[in-house]
XYZ file of C-alpha atoms in Angstrom:
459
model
C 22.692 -16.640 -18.964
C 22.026 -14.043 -16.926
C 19.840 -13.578 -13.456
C 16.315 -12.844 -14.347
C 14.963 -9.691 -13.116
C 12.263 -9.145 -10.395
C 9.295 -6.774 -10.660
C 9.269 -4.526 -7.907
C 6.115 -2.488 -6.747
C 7.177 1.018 -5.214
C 4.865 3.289 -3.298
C 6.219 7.094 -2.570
C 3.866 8.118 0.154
C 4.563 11.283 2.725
C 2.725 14.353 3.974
C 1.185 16.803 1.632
C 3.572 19.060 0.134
C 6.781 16.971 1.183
C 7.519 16.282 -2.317
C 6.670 13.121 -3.479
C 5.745 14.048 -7.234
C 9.242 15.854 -7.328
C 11.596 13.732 -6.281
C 9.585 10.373 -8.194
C 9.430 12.765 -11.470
C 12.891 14.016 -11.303
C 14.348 10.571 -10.606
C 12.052 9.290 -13.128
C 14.218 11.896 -15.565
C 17.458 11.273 -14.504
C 17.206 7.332 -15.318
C 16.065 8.214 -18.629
C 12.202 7.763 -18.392
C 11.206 11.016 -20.152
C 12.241 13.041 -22.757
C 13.614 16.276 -22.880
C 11.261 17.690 -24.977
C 8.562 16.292 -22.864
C 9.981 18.245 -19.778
C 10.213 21.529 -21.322
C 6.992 21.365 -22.647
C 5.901 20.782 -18.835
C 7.890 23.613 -18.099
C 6.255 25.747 -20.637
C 2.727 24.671 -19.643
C 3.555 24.965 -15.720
C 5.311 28.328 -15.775
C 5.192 28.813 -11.327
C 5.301 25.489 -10.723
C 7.685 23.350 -10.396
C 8.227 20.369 -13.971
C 8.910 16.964 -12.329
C 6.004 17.534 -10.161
C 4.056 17.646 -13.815
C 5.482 14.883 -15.039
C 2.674 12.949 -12.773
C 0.190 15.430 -12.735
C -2.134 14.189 -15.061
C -5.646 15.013 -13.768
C -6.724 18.595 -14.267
C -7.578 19.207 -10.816
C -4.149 18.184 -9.974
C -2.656 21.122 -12.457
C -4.996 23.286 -10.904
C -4.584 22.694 -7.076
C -1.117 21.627 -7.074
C -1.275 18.595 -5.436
C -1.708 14.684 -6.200
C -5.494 13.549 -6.247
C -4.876 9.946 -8.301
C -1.950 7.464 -8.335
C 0.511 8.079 -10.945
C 2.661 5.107 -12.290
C 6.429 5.454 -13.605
C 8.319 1.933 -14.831
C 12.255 1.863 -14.826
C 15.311 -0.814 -13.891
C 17.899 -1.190 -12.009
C 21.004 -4.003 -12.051
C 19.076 -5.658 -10.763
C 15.514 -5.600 -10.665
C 12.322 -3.871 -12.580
C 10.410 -1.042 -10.629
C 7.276 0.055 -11.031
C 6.781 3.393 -8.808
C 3.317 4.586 -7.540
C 2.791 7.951 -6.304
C 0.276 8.778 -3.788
C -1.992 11.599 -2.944
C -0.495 12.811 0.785
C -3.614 15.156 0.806
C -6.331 13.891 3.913
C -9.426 14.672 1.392
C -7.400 11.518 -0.726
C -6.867 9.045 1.645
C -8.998 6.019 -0.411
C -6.783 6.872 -3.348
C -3.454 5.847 -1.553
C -4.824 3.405 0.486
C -6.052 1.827 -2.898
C -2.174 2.249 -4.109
C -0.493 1.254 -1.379
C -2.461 -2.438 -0.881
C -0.007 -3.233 -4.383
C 3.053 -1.934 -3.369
C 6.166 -4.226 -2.118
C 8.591 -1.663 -0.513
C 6.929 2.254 0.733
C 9.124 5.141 -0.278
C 8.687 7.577 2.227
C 9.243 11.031 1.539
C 9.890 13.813 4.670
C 9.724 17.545 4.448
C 13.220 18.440 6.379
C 12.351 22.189 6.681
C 11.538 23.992 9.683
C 8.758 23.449 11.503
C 7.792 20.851 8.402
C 8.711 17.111 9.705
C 7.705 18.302 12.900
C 3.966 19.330 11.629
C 3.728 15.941 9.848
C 4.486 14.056 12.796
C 1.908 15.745 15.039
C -1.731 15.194 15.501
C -2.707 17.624 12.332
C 0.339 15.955 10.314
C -0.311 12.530 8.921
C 3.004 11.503 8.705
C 2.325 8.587 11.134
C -0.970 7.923 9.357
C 0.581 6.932 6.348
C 3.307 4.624 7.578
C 1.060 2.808 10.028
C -1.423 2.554 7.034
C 1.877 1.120 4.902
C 2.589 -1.275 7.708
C -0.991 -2.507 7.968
C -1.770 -3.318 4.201
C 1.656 -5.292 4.116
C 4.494 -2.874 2.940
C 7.228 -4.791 4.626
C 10.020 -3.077 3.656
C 11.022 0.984 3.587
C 12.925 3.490 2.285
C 12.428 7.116 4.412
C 14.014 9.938 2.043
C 15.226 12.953 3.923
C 13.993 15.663 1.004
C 13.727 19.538 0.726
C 17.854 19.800 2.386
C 18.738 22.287 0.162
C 16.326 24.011 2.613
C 17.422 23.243 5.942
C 19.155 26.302 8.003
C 21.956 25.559 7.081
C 21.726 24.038 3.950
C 22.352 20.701 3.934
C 22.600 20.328 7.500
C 23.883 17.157 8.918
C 22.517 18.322 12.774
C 19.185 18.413 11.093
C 19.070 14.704 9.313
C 20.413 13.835 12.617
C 17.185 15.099 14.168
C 14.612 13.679 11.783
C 15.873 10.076 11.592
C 16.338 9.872 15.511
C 12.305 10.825 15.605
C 11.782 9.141 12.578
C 12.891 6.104 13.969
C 11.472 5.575 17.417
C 7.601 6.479 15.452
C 8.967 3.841 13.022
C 10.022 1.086 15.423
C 6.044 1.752 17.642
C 4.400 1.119 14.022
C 6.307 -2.037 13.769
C 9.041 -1.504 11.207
C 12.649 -2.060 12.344
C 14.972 1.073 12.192
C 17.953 -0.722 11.164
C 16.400 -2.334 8.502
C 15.128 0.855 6.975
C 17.249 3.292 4.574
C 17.468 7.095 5.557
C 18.631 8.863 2.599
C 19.321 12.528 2.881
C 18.039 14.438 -0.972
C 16.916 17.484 -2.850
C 13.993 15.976 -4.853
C 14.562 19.659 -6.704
C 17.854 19.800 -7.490
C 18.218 16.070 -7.637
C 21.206 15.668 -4.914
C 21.423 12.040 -3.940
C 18.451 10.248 -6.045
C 20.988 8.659 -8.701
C 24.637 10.150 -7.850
C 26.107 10.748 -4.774
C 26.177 14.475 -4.171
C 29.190 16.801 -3.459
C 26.380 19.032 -1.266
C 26.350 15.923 1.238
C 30.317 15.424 1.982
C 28.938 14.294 5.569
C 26.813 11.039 4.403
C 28.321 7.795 3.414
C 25.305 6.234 2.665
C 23.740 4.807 -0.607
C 21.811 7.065 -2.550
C 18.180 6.614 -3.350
C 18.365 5.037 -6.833
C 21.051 2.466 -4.679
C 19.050 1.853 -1.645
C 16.482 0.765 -4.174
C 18.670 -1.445 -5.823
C 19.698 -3.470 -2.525
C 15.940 -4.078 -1.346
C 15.506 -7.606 -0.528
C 13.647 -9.499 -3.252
C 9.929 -10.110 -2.104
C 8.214 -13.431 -2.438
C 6.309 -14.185 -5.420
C 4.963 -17.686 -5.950
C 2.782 -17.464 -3.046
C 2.245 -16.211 0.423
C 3.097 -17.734 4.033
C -0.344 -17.987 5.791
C 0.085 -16.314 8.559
C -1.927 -17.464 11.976
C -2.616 -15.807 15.228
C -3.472 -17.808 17.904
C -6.043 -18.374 19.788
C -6.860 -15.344 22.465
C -6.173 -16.478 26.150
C -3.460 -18.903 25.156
C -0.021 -18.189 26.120
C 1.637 -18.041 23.015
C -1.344 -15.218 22.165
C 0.724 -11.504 21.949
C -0.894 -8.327 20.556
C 1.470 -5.790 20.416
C 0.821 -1.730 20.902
C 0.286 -1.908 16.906
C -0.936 -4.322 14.615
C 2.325 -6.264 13.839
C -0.133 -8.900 11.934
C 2.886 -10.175 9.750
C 4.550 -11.135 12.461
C 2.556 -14.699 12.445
C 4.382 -17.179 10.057
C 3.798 -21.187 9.084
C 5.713 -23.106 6.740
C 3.926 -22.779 3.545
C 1.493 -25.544 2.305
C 1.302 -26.739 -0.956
C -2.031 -25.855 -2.819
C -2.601 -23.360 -0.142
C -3.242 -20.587 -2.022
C -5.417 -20.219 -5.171
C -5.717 -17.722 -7.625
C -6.683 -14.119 -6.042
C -7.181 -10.787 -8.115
C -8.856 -8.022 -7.257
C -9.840 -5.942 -9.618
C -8.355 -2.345 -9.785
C -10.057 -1.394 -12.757
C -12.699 -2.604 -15.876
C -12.918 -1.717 -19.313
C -13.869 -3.046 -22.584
C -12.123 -2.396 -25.917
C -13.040 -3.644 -29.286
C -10.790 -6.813 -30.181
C -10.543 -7.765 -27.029
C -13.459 -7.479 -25.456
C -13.565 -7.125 -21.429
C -10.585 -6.564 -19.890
C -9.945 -6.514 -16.029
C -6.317 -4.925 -14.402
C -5.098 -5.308 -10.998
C -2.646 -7.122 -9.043
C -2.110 -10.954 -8.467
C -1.942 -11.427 -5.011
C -2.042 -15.040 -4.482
C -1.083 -17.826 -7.050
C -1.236 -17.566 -10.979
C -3.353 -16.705 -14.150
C -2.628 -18.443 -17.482
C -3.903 -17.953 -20.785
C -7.169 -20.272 -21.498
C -8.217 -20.310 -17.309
C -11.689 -19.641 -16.973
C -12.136 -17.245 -13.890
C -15.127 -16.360 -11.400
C -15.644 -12.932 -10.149
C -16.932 -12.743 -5.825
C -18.948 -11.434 -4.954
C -21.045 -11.270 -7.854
C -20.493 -15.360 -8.809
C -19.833 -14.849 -12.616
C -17.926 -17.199 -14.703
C -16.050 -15.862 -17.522
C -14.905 -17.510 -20.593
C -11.347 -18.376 -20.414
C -8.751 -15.959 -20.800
C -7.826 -15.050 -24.010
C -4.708 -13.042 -23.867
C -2.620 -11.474 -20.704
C -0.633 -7.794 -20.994
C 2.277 -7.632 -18.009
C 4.170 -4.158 -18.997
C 2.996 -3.772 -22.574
C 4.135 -7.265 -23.432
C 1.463 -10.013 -24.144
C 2.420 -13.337 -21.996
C 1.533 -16.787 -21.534
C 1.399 -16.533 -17.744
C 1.993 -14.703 -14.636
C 1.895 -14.843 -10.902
C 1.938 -13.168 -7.982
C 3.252 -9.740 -7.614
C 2.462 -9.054 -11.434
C 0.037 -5.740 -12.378
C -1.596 -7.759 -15.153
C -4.536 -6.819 -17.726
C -6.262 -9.791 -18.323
C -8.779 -9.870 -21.371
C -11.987 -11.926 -20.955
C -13.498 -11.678 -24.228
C -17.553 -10.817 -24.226
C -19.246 -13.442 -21.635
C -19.079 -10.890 -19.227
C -20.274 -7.284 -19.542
C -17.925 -4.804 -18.202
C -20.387 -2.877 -16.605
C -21.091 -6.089 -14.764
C -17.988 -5.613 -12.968
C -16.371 -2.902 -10.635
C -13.406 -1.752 -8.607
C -13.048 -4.257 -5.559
C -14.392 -7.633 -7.139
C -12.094 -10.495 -6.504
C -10.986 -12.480 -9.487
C -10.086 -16.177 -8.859
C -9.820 -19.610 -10.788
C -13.499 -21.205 -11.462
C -12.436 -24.379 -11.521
C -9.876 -24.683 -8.295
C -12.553 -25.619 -5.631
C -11.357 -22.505 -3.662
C -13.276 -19.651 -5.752
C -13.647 -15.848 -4.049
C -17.051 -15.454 -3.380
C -19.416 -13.243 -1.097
C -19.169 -13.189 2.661
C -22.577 -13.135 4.786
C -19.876 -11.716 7.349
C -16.872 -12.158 9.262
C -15.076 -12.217 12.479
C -12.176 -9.330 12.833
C -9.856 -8.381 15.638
C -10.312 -4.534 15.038
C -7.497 -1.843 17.367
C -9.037 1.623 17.302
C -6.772 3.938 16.553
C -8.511 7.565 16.602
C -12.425 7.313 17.148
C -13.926 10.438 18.528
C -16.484 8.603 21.018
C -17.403 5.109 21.839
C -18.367 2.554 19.284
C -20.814 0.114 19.590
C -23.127 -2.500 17.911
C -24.815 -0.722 15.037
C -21.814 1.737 14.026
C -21.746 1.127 10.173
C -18.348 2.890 9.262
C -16.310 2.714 5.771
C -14.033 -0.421 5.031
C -11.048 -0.205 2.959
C -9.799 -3.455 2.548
C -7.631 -4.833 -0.723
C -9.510 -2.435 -3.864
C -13.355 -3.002 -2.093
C -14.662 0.091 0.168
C -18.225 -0.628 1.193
C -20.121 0.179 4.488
C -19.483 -2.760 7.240
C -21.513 -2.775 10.055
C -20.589 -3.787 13.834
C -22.738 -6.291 14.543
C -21.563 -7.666 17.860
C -18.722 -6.919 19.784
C -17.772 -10.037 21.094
C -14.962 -9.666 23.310
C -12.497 -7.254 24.350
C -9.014 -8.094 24.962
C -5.239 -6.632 26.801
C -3.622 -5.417 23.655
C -0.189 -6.054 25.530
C -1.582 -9.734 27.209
C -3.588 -10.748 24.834
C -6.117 -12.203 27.808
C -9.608 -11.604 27.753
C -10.899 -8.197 29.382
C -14.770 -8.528 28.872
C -17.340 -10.691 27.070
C -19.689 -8.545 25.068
C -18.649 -5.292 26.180
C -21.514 -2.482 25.577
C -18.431 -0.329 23.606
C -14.786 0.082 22.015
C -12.968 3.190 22.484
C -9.406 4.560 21.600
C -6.842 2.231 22.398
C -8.890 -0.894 23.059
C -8.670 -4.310 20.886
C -11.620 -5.840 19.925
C -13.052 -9.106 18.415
C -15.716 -8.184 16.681
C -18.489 -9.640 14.385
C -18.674 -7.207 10.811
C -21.687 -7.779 8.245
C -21.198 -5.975 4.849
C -24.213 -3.918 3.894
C -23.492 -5.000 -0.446
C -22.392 -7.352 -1.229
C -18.537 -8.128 -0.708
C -15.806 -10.290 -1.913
C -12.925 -10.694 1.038
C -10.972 -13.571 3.108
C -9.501 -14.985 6.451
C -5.816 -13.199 7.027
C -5.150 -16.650 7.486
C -4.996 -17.639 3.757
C -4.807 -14.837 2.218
C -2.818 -11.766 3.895
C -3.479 -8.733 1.687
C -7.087 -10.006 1.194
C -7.423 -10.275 5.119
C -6.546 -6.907 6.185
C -8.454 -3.557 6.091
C -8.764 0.307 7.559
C -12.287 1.518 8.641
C -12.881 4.973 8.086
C -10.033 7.935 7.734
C -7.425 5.367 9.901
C -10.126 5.373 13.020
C -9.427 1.599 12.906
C -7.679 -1.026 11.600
C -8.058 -4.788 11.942
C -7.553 -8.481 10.646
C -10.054 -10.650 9.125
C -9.594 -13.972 11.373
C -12.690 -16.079 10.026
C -15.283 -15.535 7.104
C -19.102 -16.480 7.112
C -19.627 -17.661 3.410
C-alpha cells in the first residue's frame, strides 16, 4: 500500500504586476488542470491580454483592470503530495484580501519581477515586496519558495548576472524578516513562456537547480494533527529575546495532549437547500467529525451536529487540521446569523471559542506615520476577523534586541519600538492567546503599520 498523500496549502504572493496569475495559471495548464478548449476560449475573450492570467480572473473588475482583486484557488498533485494553490491580489488597495489568503496557506510562493528597475521598485519604500513576505512570516508561512519570473526579459535574456543579483538582495531582506536563505528555493522562470515551472529549460543551461513544479514537490511535510504551543517568556527574564522582527515561531514546547481543541474560523457562510447552512474555512487546530455539535465565538450559538463534511468535492467522515472543509449544519442556525471571522469550535470540549472583553498583545510598529497612543482605534486583521481594536493602555515598552523593560506606561509608541499593550475590540470578537493557538494568536493592524502577538485573553 502506498504512502498517503498530504494536502498542501500554497500561497503565490509578490508585487503587483510580477506575475503571479501567469505563472500559477500556466503551471496550472501544464499539469493538466484546464482544458484546451477552456484556454482558447480565454484567449478569444482576452484578445491584449495575456490567457493564464484569465484562467484566475474571475471577478469582472479583475477582467477589466487587469489585476487580481479576490483569491483564486487551483487544486493539483504531485508524487507526492496534494496542492491546493491560492493566488493573491499584490495590489496595496487589496491588502485584506491576501492577508485573508495567506492566514491558510502552509508554504508562500513568492513571485519577483526580474526586469529592470522592477525587483528593485518592489523592494523599496513604494514597492511592497517586503510587505508581503514579512506579512507571510507573521501569519505563520514557515516555509518559501521565491520564483525568479519575467527572465525572458532580463538584458540579456536569461541572464545568470541578473538572478545572481536578485537572490543576493533577496536573501539578506529574507534572512531580517526571519526566514532562512538556505532553506528557501530560488527558482529562475518565464511564468509566460513556461521555462522552468514543470521541465527544466534549455533557456537556463546555467542553473542546476529544481524547477518550480520540483521545489514544490520536496517541501517538508507540515504538521497536521495539532500545533506546538508556542511560549514567550516572561519580559525582563534572561531567556526573554525579541529579535529586529517578529520571529514569534521561534518559541516551541513539547506538545500536550488535549492541548488543542477544535478551531475554525469561518471563511465564508451560505445556505443551500438540502443541506441547509453550510460554513467553509480552514481547520486550524484539532478535528471536526460528522455528528459534533459546534459553537460559533463570538456570537455563543450552538448548532445542531454536523450532518455531512465536503474536503475537495468528496463527502468524508472526518478531518483535521490543515483541511479547507465545508461543513453543513443543517437549519438551527441561520446563515445570516453568521459571518466571515467567527470562530467555529466543539460545544461540548470545555474549551469553546468565545468573545474576548480584551487582550494583552506585544505589538512592533512597523510603519506608523506619528506617535500612537491610548485611544488610537486602528484595523485588526487577525485569522478571517477584521474589526476596529482600540489601544487601551500601553503598558510597557521594551528593547526589541534585550528584551528588558524601557518604560512603564509610556505616553506613546512610535516606529521601531515594541510594545505591551492592552487592545479592547469595539464588536464583538472571537480570538486567542498565541500560546494555544498560533494562527488564532497573531494579527496585522492597519496596511502592515503593526504587527503583534496575542499573549493573554480577557474572556
Amino acid at each position: 500500500m502506498g504512502k498517503e498523500k498530504v494536502r498542501i496549502s500554497i500561497v503565490v504572493i509578490g508585487y503587483v504586476d510580477s506575475g503571479k496569475s501567469t505563472t500559477t495559471g500556466h503551471l496550472f495548464h501544464k499539469v493538466g488542470g484546464i482544458d484546451k478548449h477552456v484556454i482558447v476560449r480565454y484567449e478569444e475573450e482576452s484578445a491584449e491580454m495575456n490567457k493564464y492570467a484569465w484562467v484566475l480572473g474571475k471577478l469582472k473588475a479583475e477582467r477589466e483592470r487587469g489585476i487580481t482583486i479576490d483569491t483564486s484557488l487551483l487544486e493539483f498533485e504531485t508524487d507526492n503530495y496534494y496542492f491546493s494553490v491560492i493566488d493573491m491580489p499584490g495590489h496595496r488597495d487589496f491588502i485584506k484580501n491576501m492577508i485573508i489568503g495567506t492566514c491558510k496557506a502552509d508554504c508562500a510562493i513568492l513571485i519577483i519581477d526580474s526586469t529592470a528597475g522592477a525587483f528593485e521598485h518592489g523592494m523599496s519604500n513604494h514597492g511592497q515586496t517586503h510587505e508581503h513576505v514579512l506579512l507571510a512570516f507573521t501569519l505563520g508561512v514557515d516555509q518559501m519558495i521565491c520564483c525568479c519570473n519575467k527572465m525572458d526579459a532580463t538584458t540579456p535574456k536569461y541572464s545568470e548576472e541578473r538572478y545572481k543579483e536578485i537572490v543576493h538582495g533577496l536573501s539578506h531582506d529574507l534572512r531580517k524578516v526571519g526566514y532562512k536563505p538556505d532553506k528557501v528555493r530560488f527558482v529562475p522562470i518565464s511564468g509566460l513562456e513556461g521555462d522552468n515551472l514543470t521541465e527544466r529549460s534549455s533557456n537556463f543551461d546555467w542553473y542546476k537547480g529544481p524547477v518550480l513544479l520540483e521545489a514544490l514537490d520536496t517541501l517538508q511535510r507540515p504538521r497536521r494533527i495539532c500545533e506546538s504551543p508556542r511560549f514567550p517568556s516572561v519580559p525582563g527574564s534572561k531567556s526573554f529575546r525579541l529579535p529586529l522582527v517578529p520571529r514569534f515561531d521561534s518559541f516551541r514546547i513539547p506538545l500536550l495532549p488535549g492541548s488543542n481543541s477544535f478551531r475554525l474560523p469561518l471563511l465564508d457562510v451560505y445556505r443551500t437547500r438540502h443541506a441547509g447552512t453550510v460554513v467553509t474555512g480552514r481547520i486550524e487546530a484539532g478535528f471536526v467529525c460528522c455528528g459534533m455539535r459546534l459553537t460559533f465565538g463570538p456570537a455563543g450559538l450552538v448548532s445542531g451536529p454536523v450532518t455531512s463534511i465536503l474536503h475537495n468535492e468528496t463527502l468524508v467522515f472526518k478531518v483535521t487540521r490543515g483541511d479547507d472543509v465545508s461543513l453543513s449544519i443543517g437549519d438551527t442556525i441561520a446563515a445570516t446569523d453568521l459571518r466571515r471571522g467567527y470562530v467555529a469550535s466543539d460545544a461540548l470540549s470545555g474549551d469553546p471559542a468565545t468573545r474576548v472583553v480584551g487582550f494583552h498583545a506585544y505589538v512592533i510598529i512597523l510603519d506608523h506615520p506619528g506617535q500612537i497612543k491610548s485611544g488610537y482605534t486602528p484595523f485588526l486583521k487577525c485569522h478571517t476577523a477584521r474589526a476596529a481594536v482600540r489601544f487601551h493602555k500601553i503598558l510597557r515598552k521594551i528593547n526589541r534586541h534585550s528584551g528588558e523593560i524601557i518604560e512603564d506606561e509610556p505616553k506613546f509608541l512610535q516606529n521601531g519600538d515594541v510594545g505591551f499593550v492592552m487592545m479592547i475590540p469595539t464588536v464583538p470578537m472571537a480570538v486567542e492567546s498565541f500560546s494555544d493557538y498560533p494562527s488564532l494568536g497573531r494579527f496585522v493592524i492597519g496596511d502592515m503599520e503593526a504587527v503583534g502577538v496575542i499573549q493573554r485573553v480577557r474572556i
